[in-house]
PDB file of C-alpha atoms in Angstrom:
ATOM      1  CA  ALA A1178       0.049  -0.218  -0.495  1.00  0.00           C
ATOM      2  CA  GLN A1179       1.323   3.876  -0.635  1.00  0.00           C
ATOM      3  CA  SER A1180       2.339   5.711   2.533  1.00  0.00           C
ATOM      4  CA  VAL A1181       4.155   8.805   2.832  1.00  0.00           C
ATOM      5  CA  ALA A1182       5.636   9.918   6.450  1.00  0.00           C
ATOM      6  CA  GLN A1183       6.682  13.691   7.365  1.00  0.00           C
ATOM      7  CA  PRO A1184       9.449  12.498  10.384  1.00  0.00           C
ATOM      8  CA  GLU A1185       9.089  15.895  11.945  1.00  0.00           C
ATOM      9  CA  ASP A1186       6.859  17.269  13.694  1.00  0.00           C
ATOM     10  CA  GLN A1187       7.524  20.903  13.382  1.00  0.00           C
ATOM     11  CA  VAL A1188      10.721  22.402  11.561  1.00  0.00           C
ATOM     12  CA  ASN A1189      12.288  26.103  12.647  1.00  0.00           C
ATOM     13  CA  VAL A1190      14.114  28.298  11.043  1.00  0.00           C
ATOM     14  CA  ALA A1191      15.813  31.383  11.083  1.00  0.00           C
ATOM     15  CA  GLU A1192      14.357  34.050   7.799  1.00  0.00           C
ATOM     16  CA  GLY A1193      16.853  34.607   5.584  1.00  0.00           C
ATOM     17  CA  ASN A1194      18.027  30.675   6.054  1.00  0.00           C
ATOM     18  CA  PRO A1195      17.227  27.355   3.547  1.00  0.00           C
ATOM     19  CA  LEU A1196      15.004  25.415   4.954  1.00  0.00           C
ATOM     20  CA  THR A1197      14.167  21.806   4.415  1.00  0.00           C
ATOM     21  CA  VAL A1198      10.824  19.652   4.852  1.00  0.00           C
ATOM     22  CA  LYS A1199      11.243  15.914   4.824  1.00  0.00           C
ATOM     23  CA  CYS A1200       9.087  13.183   3.123  1.00  0.00           C
ATOM     24  CA  THR A1201       9.804   9.474   2.425  1.00  0.00           C
ATOM     25  CA  TYR A1202       7.193   7.392   0.365  1.00  0.00           C
ATOM     26  CA  SER A1203       6.317   3.855  -0.041  1.00  0.00           C
ATOM     27  CA  VAL A1204       4.778   2.782  -2.893  1.00  0.00           C
ATOM     28  CA  SER A1205       4.093   0.751  -5.429  1.00  0.00           C
ATOM     29  CA  GLY A1206       5.131   1.392  -8.583  1.00  0.00           C
ATOM     30  CA  ASN A1207       6.268   4.427 -10.066  1.00  0.00           C
ATOM     31  CA  PRO A1208       5.419   7.597  -7.808  1.00  0.00           C
ATOM     32  CA  TYR A1209       3.724  10.122  -8.220  1.00  0.00           C
ATOM     33  CA  LEU A1210       4.048  12.573  -5.204  1.00  0.00           C
ATOM     34  CA  PHE A1211       2.583  16.601  -4.496  1.00  0.00           C
ATOM     35  CA  TRP A1212       3.439  19.387  -1.879  1.00  0.00           C
ATOM     36  CA  TYR A1213       0.432  21.259  -0.745  1.00  0.00           C
ATOM     37  CA  VAL A1214       0.544  23.987   1.885  1.00  0.00           C
ATOM     38  CA  GLN A1215      -1.907  24.745   4.372  1.00  0.00           C
ATOM     39  CA  TYR A1216      -2.476  28.770   6.205  1.00  0.00           C
ATOM     40  CA  PRO A1217      -4.645  28.983   9.259  1.00  0.00           C
ATOM     41  CA  ASN A1218      -8.441  28.085   8.534  1.00  0.00           C
ATOM     42  CA  ARG A1219      -6.813  28.116   4.996  1.00  0.00           C
ATOM     43  CA  GLY A1220      -7.877  24.962   2.650  1.00  0.00           C
ATOM     44  CA  LEU A1221      -4.591  23.291   0.440  1.00  0.00           C
ATOM     45  CA  GLN A1222      -2.545  25.514  -1.909  1.00  0.00           C
ATOM     46  CA  PHE A1223      -0.771  23.016  -4.554  1.00  0.00           C
ATOM     47  CA  LEU A1224       2.868  23.322  -4.567  1.00  0.00           C
ATOM     48  CA  LEU A1225       4.803  21.661  -6.599  1.00  0.00           C
ATOM     49  CA  LYS A1226       4.528  17.595  -7.987  1.00  0.00           C
ATOM     50  CA  TYR A1227       7.322  15.339  -9.310  1.00  0.00           C
ATOM     51  CA  ILE A1228       5.697  13.009 -12.269  1.00  0.00           C
ATOM     52  CA  THR A1229       8.740  11.921 -13.968  1.00  0.00           C
ATOM     53  CA  GLY A1230      11.860  13.770 -15.686  1.00  0.00           C
ATOM     54  CA  ASP A1231      13.852  15.818 -13.667  1.00  0.00           C
ATOM     55  CA  ASN A1232      14.732  14.720  -9.931  1.00  0.00           C
ATOM     56  CA  LEU A1233      14.943  18.577  -9.035  1.00  0.00           C
ATOM     57  CA  VAL A1234      11.181  20.110  -9.504  1.00  0.00           C
ATOM     58  CA  LYS A1235      10.648  24.217  -9.309  1.00  0.00           C
ATOM     59  CA  GLY A1236       7.346  24.659  -7.643  1.00  0.00           C
ATOM     60  CA  SER A1237       5.134  28.114  -6.197  1.00  0.00           C
ATOM     61  CA  TYR A1238       6.473  30.437  -4.114  1.00  0.00           C
ATOM     62  CA  GLY A1239       9.985  29.931  -4.947  1.00  0.00           C
ATOM     63  CA  PHE A1240       9.972  26.583  -3.498  1.00  0.00           C
ATOM     64  CA  GLU A1241      11.457  23.138  -4.622  1.00  0.00           C
ATOM     65  CA  ALA A1242      11.595  19.390  -4.112  1.00  0.00           C
ATOM     66  CA  GLU A1243      13.971  16.923  -4.358  1.00  0.00           C
ATOM     67  CA  PHE A1244      13.084  13.315  -5.473  1.00  0.00           C
ATOM     68  CA  ASN A1245      15.587  10.857  -4.793  1.00  0.00           C
ATOM     69  CA  LYS A1246      14.457   7.222  -5.603  1.00  0.00           C
ATOM     70  CA  SER A1247      17.196   5.038  -3.563  1.00  0.00           C
ATOM     71  CA  GLN A1248      16.595   6.832  -0.619  1.00  0.00           C
ATOM     72  CA  THR A1249      12.935   7.347  -1.417  1.00  0.00           C
ATOM     73  CA  SER A1250      12.548  10.903  -0.286  1.00  0.00           C
ATOM     74  CA  PHE A1251      11.632  13.604  -1.495  1.00  0.00           C
ATOM     75  CA  HIS A1252      12.266  17.197   0.105  1.00  0.00           C
ATOM     76  CA  LEU A1253      11.190  20.531   0.276  1.00  0.00           C
ATOM     77  CA  LYS A1254      12.937  23.003   0.540  1.00  0.00           C
ATOM     78  CA  LYS A1255      13.643  26.491   0.050  1.00  0.00           C
ATOM     79  CA  PRO A1256      17.379  28.587  -0.557  1.00  0.00           C
ATOM     80  CA  SER A1257      15.457  32.109   2.291  1.00  0.00           C
ATOM     81  CA  ALA A1258      12.693  31.264   4.621  1.00  0.00           C
ATOM     82  CA  LEU A1259      10.310  34.165   4.593  1.00  0.00           C
ATOM     83  CA  VAL A1260       7.999  34.343   7.726  1.00  0.00           C
ATOM     84  CA  SER A1261       5.181  34.127   5.551  1.00  0.00           C
ATOM     85  CA  ASP A1262       6.773  30.902   4.435  1.00  0.00           C
ATOM     86  CA  SER A1263       4.762  29.741   8.180  1.00  0.00           C
ATOM     87  CA  ALA A1264       2.098  27.456   7.702  1.00  0.00           C
ATOM     88  CA  LEU A1265       0.999  23.342   8.094  1.00  0.00           C
ATOM     89  CA  TYR A1266       3.647  21.620   4.407  1.00  0.00           C
ATOM     90  CA  PHE A1267       1.482  17.651   3.546  1.00  0.00           C
ATOM     91  CA  CYS A1268       3.002  16.026   1.529  1.00  0.00           C
ATOM     92  CA  ALA A1269       1.431  13.188  -0.789  1.00  0.00           C
ATOM     93  CA  VAL A1270       1.757   9.987  -2.900  1.00  0.00           C
ATOM     94  CA  ARG A1271      -1.029   9.462  -5.925  1.00  0.00           C
ATOM     95  CA  ASP A1272      -2.692   6.225  -5.091  1.00  0.00           C
ATOM     96  CA  ALA A1273      -1.778   3.312  -7.326  1.00  0.00           C
ATOM     97  CA  SER A1274      -5.127   2.358  -8.790  1.00  0.00           C
ATOM     98  CA  ASN A1275      -7.485   3.972 -11.386  1.00  0.00           C
ATOM     99  CA  THR A1276      -9.126   5.940  -8.506  1.00  0.00           C
ATOM    100  CA  GLY A1277      -5.984   8.808  -8.733  1.00  0.00           C
ATOM    101  CA  LYS A1278      -6.234   9.676  -4.924  1.00  0.00           C
ATOM    102  CA  LEU A1279      -4.016  11.270  -2.781  1.00  0.00           C
ATOM    103  CA  ILE A1280      -2.528   9.812   0.712  1.00  0.00           C
ATOM    104  CA  PHE A1281      -1.251  11.873   2.854  1.00  0.00           C
ATOM    105  CA  GLY A1282       1.608  12.367   5.450  1.00  0.00           C
ATOM    106  CA  GLN A1283       0.439  14.200   8.920  1.00  0.00           C
ATOM    107  CA  GLY A1284       1.648  17.348   7.937  1.00  0.00           C
ATOM    108  CA  THR A1285       5.052  19.362   8.980  1.00  0.00           C
ATOM    109  CA  THR A1286       4.526  22.783  10.622  1.00  0.00           C
ATOM    110  CA  LEU A1287       6.561  25.559   9.472  1.00  0.00           C
ATOM    111  CA  GLN A1288       8.522  27.853  12.232  1.00  0.00           C
ATOM    112  CA  VAL A1289      10.238  30.626  10.747  1.00  0.00           C
ATOM    113  CA  LYS A1290      11.066  33.235  12.961  1.00  0.00           C
ATOM    114  CA  PRO A1291      12.302  37.114  12.435  1.00  0.00           C
TER     115      PRO A1291
ATOM    116  CA  GLU B 945     -10.294  31.310 -13.054  1.00  0.00           C
ATOM    117  CA  ALA B 946     -12.240  30.753  -9.979  1.00  0.00           C
ATOM    118  CA  GLY B 947     -11.690  27.944  -7.432  1.00  0.00           C
ATOM    119  CA  VAL B 948     -13.129  25.611  -5.115  1.00  0.00           C
ATOM    120  CA  ALA B 949     -16.020  27.117  -2.828  1.00  0.00           C
ATOM    121  CA  GLN B 950     -17.335  25.495  -0.681  1.00  0.00           C
ATOM    122  CA  SER B 951     -20.018  26.403   1.945  1.00  0.00           C
ATOM    123  CA  PRO B 952     -20.744  26.750   4.765  1.00  0.00           C
ATOM    124  CA  ARG B 953     -16.876  28.208   6.441  1.00  0.00           C
ATOM    125  CA  TYR B 954     -18.138  27.179   9.792  1.00  0.00           C
ATOM    126  CA  LYS B 955     -20.323  24.240  11.631  1.00  0.00           C
ATOM    127  CA  ILE B 956     -21.460  23.583  15.202  1.00  0.00           C
ATOM    128  CA  ILE B 957     -23.970  21.242  15.541  1.00  0.00           C
ATOM    129  CA  GLU B 958     -24.868  19.162  18.607  1.00  0.00           C
ATOM    130  CA  LYS B 959     -24.210  15.509  18.424  1.00  0.00           C
ATOM    131  CA  ARG B 960     -27.149  13.076  16.387  1.00  0.00           C
ATOM    132  CA  GLN B 961     -27.994  16.486  14.120  1.00  0.00           C
ATOM    133  CA  SER B 962     -27.876  15.998  10.601  1.00  0.00           C
ATOM    134  CA  VAL B 963     -25.872  18.727   8.941  1.00  0.00           C
ATOM    135  CA  ALA B 964     -24.981  19.285   5.417  1.00  0.00           C
ATOM    136  CA  PHE B 965     -21.754  20.752   2.937  1.00  0.00           C
ATOM    137  CA  TRP B 966     -21.989  22.214  -0.389  1.00  0.00           C
ATOM    138  CA  CYS B 967     -19.107  21.939  -2.296  1.00  0.00           C
ATOM    139  CA  ASN B 968     -18.766  23.658  -6.448  1.00  0.00           C
ATOM    140  CA  PRO B 969     -15.604  22.897  -8.377  1.00  0.00           C
ATOM    141  CA  ILE B 970     -13.391  24.671 -10.460  1.00  0.00           C
ATOM    142  CA  SER B 971     -15.580  24.951 -14.196  1.00  0.00           C
ATOM    143  CA  GLY B 972     -14.669  21.837 -16.417  1.00  0.00           C
ATOM    144  CA  HIS B 973     -13.327  19.570 -13.807  1.00  0.00           C
ATOM    145  CA  ALA B 974     -14.749  16.472 -13.761  1.00  0.00           C
ATOM    146  CA  THR B 975     -13.845  14.349 -10.743  1.00  0.00           C
ATOM    147  CA  LEU B 976     -14.692  16.144  -7.415  1.00  0.00           C
ATOM    148  CA  TYR B 977     -12.942  14.598  -3.654  1.00  0.00           C
ATOM    149  CA  TRP B 978     -14.853  15.055  -0.198  1.00  0.00           C
ATOM    150  CA  TYR B 979     -11.815  14.256   2.435  1.00  0.00           C
ATOM    151  CA  GLN B 980     -11.966  14.909   6.024  1.00  0.00           C
ATOM    152  CA  GLN B 981      -8.871  15.875   7.907  1.00  0.00           C
ATOM    153  CA  ILE B 982      -9.324  15.984  11.642  1.00  0.00           C
ATOM    154  CA  LEU B 983      -7.135  17.500  14.024  1.00  0.00           C
ATOM    155  CA  GLY B 984      -3.082  17.083  13.777  1.00  0.00           C
ATOM    156  CA  GLN B 985      -3.939  14.255  10.948  1.00  0.00           C
ATOM    157  CA  GLY B 986      -3.595  14.628   7.104  1.00  0.00           C
ATOM    158  CA  PRO B 987      -6.548  14.704   4.619  1.00  0.00           C
ATOM    159  CA  LYS B 988      -8.203  11.657   3.861  1.00  0.00           C
ATOM    160  CA  LEU B 989      -9.853  10.528   1.326  1.00  0.00           C
ATOM    161  CA  LEU B 990     -14.182  10.136   1.793  1.00  0.00           C
ATOM    162  CA  ILE B 991     -15.560   9.996  -1.738  1.00  0.00           C
ATOM    163  CA  GLN B 992     -14.744  10.055  -4.615  1.00  0.00           C
ATOM    164  CA  PHE B 993     -17.082  11.636  -8.093  1.00  0.00           C
ATOM    165  CA  GLN B 994     -16.671  11.438 -11.591  1.00  0.00           C
ATOM    166  CA  ASN B 995     -19.036  13.389 -13.521  1.00  0.00           C
ATOM    167  CA  ASN B 996     -21.715  12.678 -11.664  1.00  0.00           C
ATOM    168  CA  GLY B 997     -20.692   8.702 -10.867  1.00  0.00           C
ATOM    169  CA  VAL B 998     -19.212   7.726  -7.719  1.00  0.00           C
ATOM    170  CA  VAL B 999     -15.631   6.533  -8.624  1.00  0.00           C
ATOM    171  CA  ASP B1000     -14.598   5.063  -5.136  1.00  0.00           C
ATOM    172  CA  ASP B1001     -16.923   5.678  -1.572  1.00  0.00           C
ATOM    173  CA  SER B1002     -14.512   2.510   0.463  1.00  0.00           C
ATOM    174  CA  GLN B1003     -13.821   4.808   3.549  1.00  0.00           C
ATOM    175  CA  LEU B1004     -17.441   6.866   3.850  1.00  0.00           C
ATOM    176  CA  PRO B1005     -19.050   5.458   6.631  1.00  0.00           C
ATOM    177  CA  LYS B1006     -21.873   4.727   4.746  1.00  0.00           C
ATOM    178  CA  ASP B1007     -24.583   4.469   7.787  1.00  0.00           C
ATOM    179  CA  ARG B1008     -23.869   8.206   8.508  1.00  0.00           C
ATOM    180  CA  PHE B1009     -22.675   9.788   5.434  1.00  0.00           C
ATOM    181  CA  SER B1010     -24.372  10.592   2.378  1.00  0.00           C
ATOM    182  CA  ALA B1011     -22.876  12.306  -0.788  1.00  0.00           C
ATOM    183  CA  GLU B1012     -24.468  13.002  -4.285  1.00  0.00           C
ATOM    184  CA  ARG B1013     -23.716  15.037  -7.464  1.00  0.00           C
ATOM    185  CA  LEU B1014     -26.325  14.968  -9.455  1.00  0.00           C
ATOM    186  CA  LYS B1015     -25.728  17.412 -12.581  1.00  0.00           C
ATOM    187  CA  GLY B1016     -22.450  16.794 -11.982  1.00  0.00           C
ATOM    188  CA  VAL B1017     -21.043  20.012 -11.465  1.00  0.00           C
ATOM    189  CA  ASP B1018     -21.889  20.623  -7.402  1.00  0.00           C
ATOM    190  CA  SER B1019     -22.386  18.289  -4.806  1.00  0.00           C
ATOM    191  CA  THR B1020     -23.084  17.985  -1.412  1.00  0.00           C
ATOM    192  CA  LEU B1021     -21.896  16.134   2.102  1.00  0.00           C
ATOM    193  CA  LYS B1022     -24.234  15.292   4.335  1.00  0.00           C
ATOM    194  CA  ILE B1023     -23.622  13.715   8.576  1.00  0.00           C
ATOM    195  CA  GLN B1024     -26.963  12.441  10.045  1.00  0.00           C
ATOM    196  CA  PRO B1025     -26.587  11.813  12.726  1.00  0.00           C
ATOM    197  CA  ALA B1026     -23.769  13.042  14.326  1.00  0.00           C
ATOM    198  CA  LYS B1027     -21.338  11.555  16.420  1.00  0.00           C
ATOM    199  CA  LEU B1028     -18.713  13.732  18.387  1.00  0.00           C
ATOM    200  CA  GLU B1029     -15.517  12.070  16.448  1.00  0.00           C
ATOM    201  CA  ASP B1030     -17.460  14.054  12.709  1.00  0.00           C
ATOM    202  CA  SER B1031     -15.365  16.924  14.192  1.00  0.00           C
ATOM    203  CA  ALA B1032     -13.261  17.998  11.324  1.00  0.00           C
ATOM    204  CA  VAL B1033     -12.505  20.844   8.240  1.00  0.00           C
ATOM    205  CA  TYR B1034     -14.172  18.662   5.271  1.00  0.00           C
ATOM    206  CA  LEU B1035     -12.292  20.283   2.497  1.00  0.00           C
ATOM    207  CA  CYS B1036     -13.389  19.528  -1.131  1.00  0.00           C
ATOM    208  CA  ALA B1037     -11.007  18.853  -3.957  1.00  0.00           C
ATOM    209  CA  SER B1038     -11.161  18.494  -7.471  1.00  0.00           C
ATOM    210  CA  SER B1039      -9.795  18.302 -10.708  1.00  0.00           C
ATOM    211  CA  HIS B1040      -9.638  17.933 -14.669  1.00  0.00           C
ATOM    212  CA  ASN B1041      -9.812  14.290 -14.732  1.00  0.00           C
ATOM    213  CA  VAL B1042      -9.966  10.630 -13.516  1.00  0.00           C
ATOM    214  CA  GLY B1043      -7.709   7.776 -13.964  1.00  0.00           C
ATOM    215  CA  THR B1044      -4.565  10.191 -15.067  1.00  0.00           C
ATOM    216  CA  ARG B1045      -2.535  10.474 -11.526  1.00  0.00           C
ATOM    217  CA  THR B1046       0.125  13.542 -13.268  1.00  0.00           C
ATOM    218  CA  ASP B1047      -3.225  15.117 -12.311  1.00  0.00           C
ATOM    219  CA  THR B1048      -3.021  18.165  -9.924  1.00  0.00           C
ATOM    220  CA  GLN B1049      -6.329  17.951  -7.619  1.00  0.00           C
ATOM    221  CA  TYR B1050      -7.809  21.497  -6.911  1.00  0.00           C
ATOM    222  CA  PHE B1051      -9.127  22.687  -2.259  1.00  0.00           C
ATOM    223  CA  GLY B1052     -11.539  24.601  -1.184  1.00  0.00           C
ATOM    224  CA  PRO B1053     -11.537  26.366   1.871  1.00  0.00           C
ATOM    225  CA  GLY B1054     -12.991  24.211   3.663  1.00  0.00           C
ATOM    226  CA  THR B1055     -15.794  23.546   6.123  1.00  0.00           C
ATOM    227  CA  ARG B1056     -14.478  23.649  10.359  1.00  0.00           C
ATOM    228  CA  LEU B1057     -17.023  21.320  11.616  1.00  0.00           C
ATOM    229  CA  THR B1058     -17.259  21.000  15.403  1.00  0.00           C
ATOM    230  CA  VAL B1059     -19.901  18.590  16.784  1.00  0.00           C
ATOM    231  CA  LEU B1060     -20.904  18.698  20.403  1.00  0.00           C
TER     232      LEU B1060
END
């Protein structure tokens, strides 16, 4: 069965520093991986996805993610964090069935301090 | 392009009462999803429609939850009767196609349900 794990409940970084939010996955077949961000009292906003091709995927708001097949990881990164990046981040994998539902990790809270 | 619309944004009810949530997907999106997000967890799929047909309702508690998408556009999710453990955020999402695993799902703002 497909699954994702986000090993950190919270990540704290200083504004201007690089940030990494970790995600590992378990899939049968090719992985289709997604990152979403959730601000308080808001729905999930799509950041980026990995389907195939380059291992470094660029997304919205300056975020990027690195796909590593050997380590079954898909870590979210940003070179320079902003206070406004503080939010809840979810990694998700597309289910292998034809329904295409997303299976989400438990989420990581990113706190960027001035 | 307008996003996914949901209403109401917040709802507080007593246990054993009924409640309904409404969702209008992005125009032209054939696939509509309802997810339940319990505090501290990631969203979990309840039901998925393609046009007006159900694709996956395996995780829907059918003794109390029901959903419909009669004209293949907007959708209603109902809970009757509600239990305390139904307190959660109910997220609606839509995507252009089903069976295309590269398709991106776009989410609405959610409805936060509190059952007292």
